[in-house]
Amino acid sequence: MDSVNNGFGSARMAGSMEGATGSMEGGTLPPGLTEEEADELRVELSKVEDEIQTLRQVLAAKERHAGDIKRQLGISPLNEIKQNISKGWQDVQSSNAYVQTKEKLGQWNESITHSNVYLTASATLDDISRSDAYKKTQETLSQAGQVTSAAFSSMGAAISQRIGTMRLGYSVHHSLSMPSMRSSPSFRSFEERVGSLRK
């Protein structure tokens, strides 16, 4: 520590002493504190601040050294974070608060699932799902869905077929004038259907 502290201690102490005495000059001492006690406290404060500064410098040097060792070992900051998170989670899981909370939640879950209200509600839902009305409603909805799906599928196929026929008719008669296209069976059929939808 002395090697780190060389040159810093005396300058730091003098600066601390000036700051500490400077703040008291022109002011009054706290009640019950003599000038001699205040001087002793200022000296002690200066020493403690000097030690803090020295410890910070030593800590910074040790952290740099630890970083160098980690780089030599191939430990990346990301790996270190992962290890810290993993260790932190293990610490949480082994803590008394976590264990007690987990046990309490398990007790509550067991109490709820074995309570009369829960069992009654569960039994009621089972009864409903087994009832004839529920089964008939489910079958009816299923059939309605199938019929609707089939209807949309048929309608889509019919529209696609008509459009395909019209395209084919257009490609065969593309050199013909517009009146000839209007007289084609596909176009007349399409006009009839559109006309019937308007009515």
PDB file of C-alpha atoms in Angstrom:
ATOM      1  CA  MET A   1       0.000   0.000   0.000  1.00  0.00           C
ATOM      2  CA  ASP A   2       2.880   2.315   0.645  1.00  0.00           C
ATOM      3  CA  SER A   3       3.936   2.107  -3.028  1.00  0.00           C
ATOM      4  CA  VAL A   4       0.469   3.203  -4.107  1.00  0.00           C
ATOM      5  CA  ASN A   5       0.333   5.870  -1.424  1.00  0.00           C
ATOM      6  CA  ASN A   6       3.724   7.515  -2.224  1.00  0.00           C
ATOM      7  CA  GLY A   7       3.273  11.184  -2.896  1.00  0.00           C
ATOM      8  CA  PHE A   8      -0.470  11.105  -2.355  1.00  0.00           C
ATOM      9  CA  GLY A   9      -0.719  10.904   1.431  1.00  0.00           C
ATOM     10  CA  SER A  10       0.889  14.162   2.481  1.00  0.00           C
ATOM     11  CA  ALA A  11      -0.700  16.254  -0.282  1.00  0.00           C
ATOM     12  CA  ARG A  12      -4.085  14.686   0.310  1.00  0.00           C
ATOM     13  CA  MET A  13      -3.847  15.165   4.058  1.00  0.00           C
ATOM     14  CA  ALA A  14      -2.868  18.819   3.682  1.00  0.00           C
ATOM     15  CA  GLY A  15      -5.779  19.391   1.272  1.00  0.00           C
ATOM     16  CA  SER A  16      -8.199  17.690   3.635  1.00  0.00           C
ATOM     17  CA  MET A  17      -6.950  19.695   6.566  1.00  0.00           C
ATOM     18  CA  GLU A  18      -7.366  22.938   4.651  1.00  0.00           C
ATOM     19  CA  GLY A  19     -10.885  21.956   3.558  1.00  0.00           C
ATOM     20  CA  ALA A  20     -11.869  20.862   7.044  1.00  0.00           C
ATOM     21  CA  THR A  21     -10.433  23.931   8.786  1.00  0.00           C
ATOM     22  CA  GLY A  22     -11.612  26.222   6.046  1.00  0.00           C
ATOM     23  CA  SER A  23     -15.183  25.159   6.548  1.00  0.00           C
ATOM     24  CA  MET A  24     -14.978  25.990  10.254  1.00  0.00           C
ATOM     25  CA  GLU A  25     -13.237  29.330   9.920  1.00  0.00           C
ATOM     26  CA  GLY A  26     -15.550  32.183  10.593  1.00  0.00           C
ATOM     27  CA  GLY A  27     -18.168  29.725  11.809  1.00  0.00           C
ATOM     28  CA  THR A  28     -19.044  28.406  15.189  1.00  0.00           C
ATOM     29  CA  LEU A  29     -18.377  24.943  16.536  1.00  0.00           C
ATOM     30  CA  PRO A  30     -21.286  22.599  17.204  1.00  0.00           C
ATOM     31  CA  PRO A  31     -22.517  22.779  20.807  1.00  0.00           C
ATOM     32  CA  GLY A  32     -20.438  20.752  23.291  1.00  0.00           C
ATOM     33  CA  LEU A  33     -17.372  20.539  20.988  1.00  0.00           C
ATOM     34  CA  THR A  34     -14.155  22.294  22.007  1.00  0.00           C
ATOM     35  CA  GLU A  35     -11.621  23.694  19.552  1.00  0.00           C
ATOM     36  CA  GLU A  36      -9.140  20.977  20.561  1.00  0.00           C
ATOM     37  CA  GLU A  37     -11.718  18.190  19.907  1.00  0.00           C
ATOM     38  CA  ALA A  38     -12.600  19.762  16.565  1.00  0.00           C
ATOM     39  CA  ASP A  39      -8.907  19.794  15.562  1.00  0.00           C
ATOM     40  CA  GLU A  40      -8.561  16.104  16.522  1.00  0.00           C
ATOM     41  CA  LEU A  41     -11.683  15.240  14.495  1.00  0.00           C
ATOM     42  CA  ARG A  42     -10.344  17.165  11.493  1.00  0.00           C
ATOM     43  CA  VAL A  43      -7.058  15.250  11.630  1.00  0.00           C
ATOM     44  CA  GLU A  44      -8.936  11.937  11.956  1.00  0.00           C
ATOM     45  CA  LEU A  45     -11.246  12.871   9.084  1.00  0.00           C
ATOM     46  CA  SER A  46      -8.254  13.715   6.935  1.00  0.00           C
ATOM     47  CA  LYS A  47      -6.632  10.353   7.704  1.00  0.00           C
ATOM     48  CA  VAL A  48      -9.841   8.433   6.946  1.00  0.00           C
ATOM     49  CA  GLU A  49     -10.330  10.279   3.645  1.00  0.00           C
ATOM     50  CA  ASP A  50      -6.712   9.574   2.748  1.00  0.00           C
ATOM     51  CA  GLU A  51      -7.201   5.851   3.509  1.00  0.00           C
ATOM     52  CA  ILE A  52     -10.365   5.794   1.400  1.00  0.00           C
ATOM     53  CA  GLN A  53      -8.479   7.313  -1.547  1.00  0.00           C
ATOM     54  CA  THR A  54      -5.655   4.806  -1.140  1.00  0.00           C
ATOM     55  CA  LEU A  55      -8.107   1.897  -0.990  1.00  0.00           C
ATOM     56  CA  ARG A  56      -9.827   3.137  -4.160  1.00  0.00           C
ATOM     57  CA  GLN A  57      -6.494   3.206  -5.972  1.00  0.00           C
ATOM     58  CA  VAL A  58      -5.591  -0.284  -4.750  1.00  0.00           C
ATOM     59  CA  LEU A  59      -9.034  -1.592  -5.712  1.00  0.00           C
ATOM     60  CA  ALA A  60      -8.744  -0.111  -9.214  1.00  0.00           C
ATOM     61  CA  ALA A  61      -5.317  -1.725  -9.657  1.00  0.00           C
ATOM     62  CA  LYS A  62      -6.654  -5.098  -8.434  1.00  0.00           C
ATOM     63  CA  GLU A  63      -9.659  -4.883 -10.797  1.00  0.00           C
ATOM     64  CA  ARG A  64      -7.349  -4.197 -13.747  1.00  0.00           C
ATOM     65  CA  HIS A  65      -5.179  -7.160 -12.734  1.00  0.00           C
ATOM     66  CA  ALA A  66      -8.241  -9.422 -12.382  1.00  0.00           C
ATOM     67  CA  GLY A  67      -9.428  -8.307 -15.846  1.00  0.00           C
ATOM     68  CA  ASP A  68      -6.052  -9.181 -17.336  1.00  0.00           C
ATOM     69  CA  ILE A  69      -6.144 -12.644 -15.746  1.00  0.00           C
ATOM     70  CA  LYS A  70      -9.683 -13.240 -17.019  1.00  0.00           C
ATOM     71  CA  ARG A  71      -8.657 -12.267 -20.562  1.00  0.00           C
ATOM     72  CA  GLN A  72      -5.717 -14.680 -20.360  1.00  0.00           C
ATOM     73  CA  LEU A  73      -8.111 -17.439 -19.229  1.00  0.00           C
ATOM     74  CA  GLY A  74     -10.521 -16.621 -22.067  1.00  0.00           C
ATOM     75  CA  ILE A  75     -13.340 -15.500 -19.784  1.00  0.00           C
ATOM     76  CA  SER A  76     -15.379 -12.956 -21.731  1.00  0.00           C
ATOM     77  CA  PRO A  77     -17.610 -10.358 -20.096  1.00  0.00           C
ATOM     78  CA  LEU A  78     -20.655 -12.137 -21.567  1.00  0.00           C
ATOM     79  CA  ASN A  79     -19.621 -15.458 -19.978  1.00  0.00           C
ATOM     80  CA  GLU A  80     -19.076 -13.665 -16.706  1.00  0.00           C
ATOM     81  CA  ILE A  81     -22.553 -12.115 -16.852  1.00  0.00           C
ATOM     82  CA  LYS A  82     -24.084 -15.519 -17.607  1.00  0.00           C
ATOM     83  CA  GLN A  83     -22.264 -17.046 -14.651  1.00  0.00           C
ATOM     84  CA  ASN A  84     -23.364 -14.209 -12.372  1.00  0.00           C
ATOM     85  CA  ILE A  85     -26.995 -14.562 -13.446  1.00  0.00           C
ATOM     86  CA  SER A  86     -26.887 -18.336 -13.018  1.00  0.00           C
ATOM     87  CA  LYS A  87     -25.318 -18.044  -9.575  1.00  0.00           C
ATOM     88  CA  GLY A  88     -27.775 -15.311  -8.619  1.00  0.00           C
ATOM     89  CA  TRP A  89     -30.739 -17.489  -9.652  1.00  0.00           C
ATOM     90  CA  GLN A  90     -29.334 -20.419  -7.669  1.00  0.00           C
ATOM     91  CA  ASP A  91     -28.944 -18.126  -4.669  1.00  0.00           C
ATOM     92  CA  VAL A  92     -32.547 -16.949  -5.050  1.00  0.00           C
ATOM     93  CA  GLN A  93     -33.852 -20.522  -5.321  1.00  0.00           C
ATOM     94  CA  SER A  94     -31.990 -21.583  -2.213  1.00  0.00           C
ATOM     95  CA  SER A  95     -33.027 -18.535  -0.187  1.00  0.00           C
ATOM     96  CA  ASN A  96     -35.474 -18.992   2.660  1.00  0.00           C
ATOM     97  CA  ALA A  97     -37.897 -16.442   1.206  1.00  0.00           C
ATOM     98  CA  TYR A  98     -38.096 -18.304  -2.126  1.00  0.00           C
ATOM     99  CA  VAL A  99     -38.501 -21.715  -0.486  1.00  0.00           C
ATOM    100  CA  GLN A 100     -41.185 -20.439   1.897  1.00  0.00           C
ATOM    101  CA  THR A 101     -43.042 -18.670  -0.915  1.00  0.00           C
ATOM    102  CA  LYS A 102     -42.953 -21.781  -3.089  1.00  0.00           C
ATOM    103  CA  GLU A 103     -44.275 -23.913  -0.233  1.00  0.00           C
ATOM    104  CA  LYS A 104     -47.028 -21.371   0.536  1.00  0.00           C
ATOM    105  CA  LEU A 105     -48.124 -21.218  -3.107  1.00  0.00           C
ATOM    106  CA  GLY A 106     -48.239 -25.010  -3.198  1.00  0.00           C
ATOM    107  CA  GLN A 107     -50.415 -25.035  -0.079  1.00  0.00           C
ATOM    108  CA  TRP A 108     -52.763 -22.430  -1.569  1.00  0.00           C
ATOM    109  CA  ASN A 109     -53.009 -24.371  -4.824  1.00  0.00           C
ATOM    110  CA  GLU A 110     -53.863 -27.532  -2.942  1.00  0.00           C
ATOM    111  CA  SER A 111     -56.405 -25.699  -0.787  1.00  0.00           C
ATOM    112  CA  ILE A 112     -58.111 -24.194  -3.824  1.00  0.00           C
ATOM    113  CA  THR A 113     -58.194 -27.377  -5.914  1.00  0.00           C
ATOM    114  CA  HIS A 114     -59.635 -29.330  -2.989  1.00  0.00           C
ATOM    115  CA  SER A 115     -62.166 -26.695  -1.921  1.00  0.00           C
ATOM    116  CA  ASN A 116     -65.887 -27.322  -2.323  1.00  0.00           C
ATOM    117  CA  VAL A 117     -66.333 -24.286  -4.589  1.00  0.00           C
ATOM    118  CA  TYR A 118     -63.650 -25.473  -7.010  1.00  0.00           C
ATOM    119  CA  LEU A 119     -64.865 -29.070  -6.983  1.00  0.00           C
ATOM    120  CA  THR A 120     -68.484 -27.960  -7.492  1.00  0.00           C
ATOM    121  CA  ALA A 121     -67.555 -25.675 -10.404  1.00  0.00           C
ATOM    122  CA  SER A 122     -65.419 -28.402 -11.959  1.00  0.00           C
ATOM    123  CA  ALA A 123     -68.201 -30.966 -11.567  1.00  0.00           C
ATOM    124  CA  THR A 124     -70.727 -28.525 -13.058  1.00  0.00           C
ATOM    125  CA  LEU A 125     -68.541 -27.975 -16.118  1.00  0.00           C
ATOM    126  CA  ASP A 126     -68.135 -31.731 -16.522  1.00  0.00           C
ATOM    127  CA  ASP A 127     -71.911 -32.179 -16.216  1.00  0.00           C
ATOM    128  CA  ILE A 128     -72.532 -29.494 -18.827  1.00  0.00           C
ATOM    129  CA  SER A 129     -70.074 -31.032 -21.285  1.00  0.00           C
ATOM    130  CA  ARG A 130     -71.783 -34.430 -20.878  1.00  0.00           C
ATOM    131  CA  SER A 131     -75.339 -33.082 -21.222  1.00  0.00           C
ATOM    132  CA  ASP A 132     -77.466 -33.829 -24.294  1.00  0.00           C
ATOM    133  CA  ALA A 133     -78.113 -30.129 -24.919  1.00  0.00           C
ATOM    134  CA  TYR A 134     -74.393 -29.387 -25.022  1.00  0.00           C
ATOM    135  CA  LYS A 135     -73.731 -32.328 -27.356  1.00  0.00           C
ATOM    136  CA  LYS A 136     -76.576 -31.343 -29.695  1.00  0.00           C
ATOM    137  CA  THR A 137     -75.411 -27.722 -29.766  1.00  0.00           C
ATOM    138  CA  GLN A 138     -71.860 -28.833 -30.482  1.00  0.00           C
ATOM    139  CA  GLU A 139     -73.020 -31.132 -33.307  1.00  0.00           C
ATOM    140  CA  THR A 140     -75.269 -28.431 -34.806  1.00  0.00           C
ATOM    141  CA  LEU A 141     -72.465 -25.859 -34.771  1.00  0.00           C
ATOM    142  CA  SER A 142     -70.069 -28.364 -36.293  1.00  0.00           C
ATOM    143  CA  GLN A 143     -72.532 -29.205 -39.091  1.00  0.00           C
ATOM    144  CA  ALA A 144     -73.257 -25.530 -39.718  1.00  0.00           C
ATOM    145  CA  GLY A 145     -69.545 -24.872 -40.013  1.00  0.00           C
ATOM    146  CA  GLN A 146     -69.116 -27.709 -42.478  1.00  0.00           C
ATOM    147  CA  VAL A 147     -72.089 -26.580 -44.592  1.00  0.00           C
ATOM    148  CA  THR A 148     -70.868 -22.974 -44.596  1.00  0.00           C
ATOM    149  CA  SER A 149     -67.374 -24.078 -45.554  1.00  0.00           C
ATOM    150  CA  ALA A 150     -68.714 -26.243 -48.377  1.00  0.00           C
ATOM    151  CA  ALA A 151     -70.937 -23.407 -49.644  1.00  0.00           C
ATOM    152  CA  PHE A 152     -68.038 -20.948 -49.748  1.00  0.00           C
ATOM    153  CA  SER A 153     -65.859 -23.530 -51.425  1.00  0.00           C
ATOM    154  CA  SER A 154     -68.493 -24.245 -54.102  1.00  0.00           C
ATOM    155  CA  MET A 155     -69.096 -20.551 -54.676  1.00  0.00           C
ATOM    156  CA  GLY A 156     -65.369 -19.910 -55.011  1.00  0.00           C
ATOM    157  CA  ALA A 157     -64.991 -22.775 -57.471  1.00  0.00           C
ATOM    158  CA  ALA A 158     -67.956 -21.534 -59.549  1.00  0.00           C
ATOM    159  CA  ILE A 159     -66.575 -17.999 -59.689  1.00  0.00           C
ATOM    160  CA  SER A 160     -63.120 -19.271 -60.627  1.00  0.00           C
ATOM    161  CA  GLN A 161     -64.619 -21.471 -63.348  1.00  0.00           C
ATOM    162  CA  ARG A 162     -66.660 -18.603 -64.794  1.00  0.00           C
ATOM    163  CA  ILE A 163     -63.710 -16.244 -64.784  1.00  0.00           C
ATOM    164  CA  GLY A 164     -61.590 -18.934 -66.418  1.00  0.00           C
ATOM    165  CA  THR A 165     -64.252 -19.484 -69.093  1.00  0.00           C
ATOM    166  CA  MET A 166     -64.503 -15.747 -69.690  1.00  0.00           C
ATOM    167  CA  ARG A 167     -60.737 -15.495 -70.050  1.00  0.00           C
ATOM    168  CA  LEU A 168     -60.730 -18.408 -72.417  1.00  0.00           C
ATOM    169  CA  GLY A 169     -63.576 -16.846 -74.404  1.00  0.00           C
ATOM    170  CA  TYR A 170     -61.720 -13.551 -74.440  1.00  0.00           C
ATOM    171  CA  SER A 171     -58.466 -15.096 -75.566  1.00  0.00           C
ATOM    172  CA  VAL A 172     -60.201 -16.991 -78.397  1.00  0.00           C
ATOM    173  CA  HIS A 173     -62.212 -13.952 -79.469  1.00  0.00           C
ATOM    174  CA  HIS A 174     -59.752 -11.213 -78.567  1.00  0.00           C
ATOM    175  CA  SER A 175     -59.482 -10.116 -82.177  1.00  0.00           C
ATOM    176  CA  LEU A 176     -63.267  -9.856 -82.467  1.00  0.00           C
ATOM    177  CA  SER A 177     -65.075  -6.669 -81.740  1.00  0.00           C
ATOM    178  CA  MET A 178     -66.823  -5.992 -78.422  1.00  0.00           C
ATOM    179  CA  PRO A 179     -70.327  -6.839 -79.735  1.00  0.00           C
ATOM    180  CA  SER A 180     -69.156 -10.352 -80.665  1.00  0.00           C
ATOM    181  CA  MET A 181     -67.812 -10.879 -77.177  1.00  0.00           C
ATOM    182  CA  ARG A 182     -71.120  -9.797 -75.698  1.00  0.00           C
ATOM    183  CA  SER A 183     -72.884 -12.384 -77.764  1.00  0.00           C
ATOM    184  CA  SER A 184     -70.670 -15.195 -76.418  1.00  0.00           C
ATOM    185  CA  PRO A 185     -72.464 -17.749 -74.198  1.00  0.00           C
ATOM    186  CA  SER A 186     -70.087 -17.155 -71.292  1.00  0.00           C
ATOM    187  CA  PHE A 187     -70.603 -13.402 -71.280  1.00  0.00           C
ATOM    188  CA  ARG A 188     -74.409 -13.729 -71.621  1.00  0.00           C
ATOM    189  CA  SER A 189     -74.478 -16.254 -68.767  1.00  0.00           C
ATOM    190  CA  PHE A 190     -72.403 -13.888 -66.637  1.00  0.00           C
ATOM    191  CA  GLU A 191     -74.715 -10.951 -67.511  1.00  0.00           C
ATOM    192  CA  GLU A 192     -77.758 -13.016 -66.596  1.00  0.00           C
ATOM    193  CA  ARG A 193     -76.345 -13.949 -63.216  1.00  0.00           C
ATOM    194  CA  VAL A 194     -75.313 -10.383 -62.429  1.00  0.00           C
ATOM    195  CA  GLY A 195     -78.741  -9.184 -63.567  1.00  0.00           C
ATOM    196  CA  SER A 196     -80.493 -11.696 -61.299  1.00  0.00           C
ATOM    197  CA  LEU A 197     -78.406 -10.508 -58.332  1.00  0.00           C
ATOM    198  CA  ARG A 198     -79.505  -6.898 -58.886  1.00  0.00           C
ATOM    199  CA  LYS A 199     -83.211  -7.792 -58.678  1.00  0.00           C
TER     200      LYS A 199
END
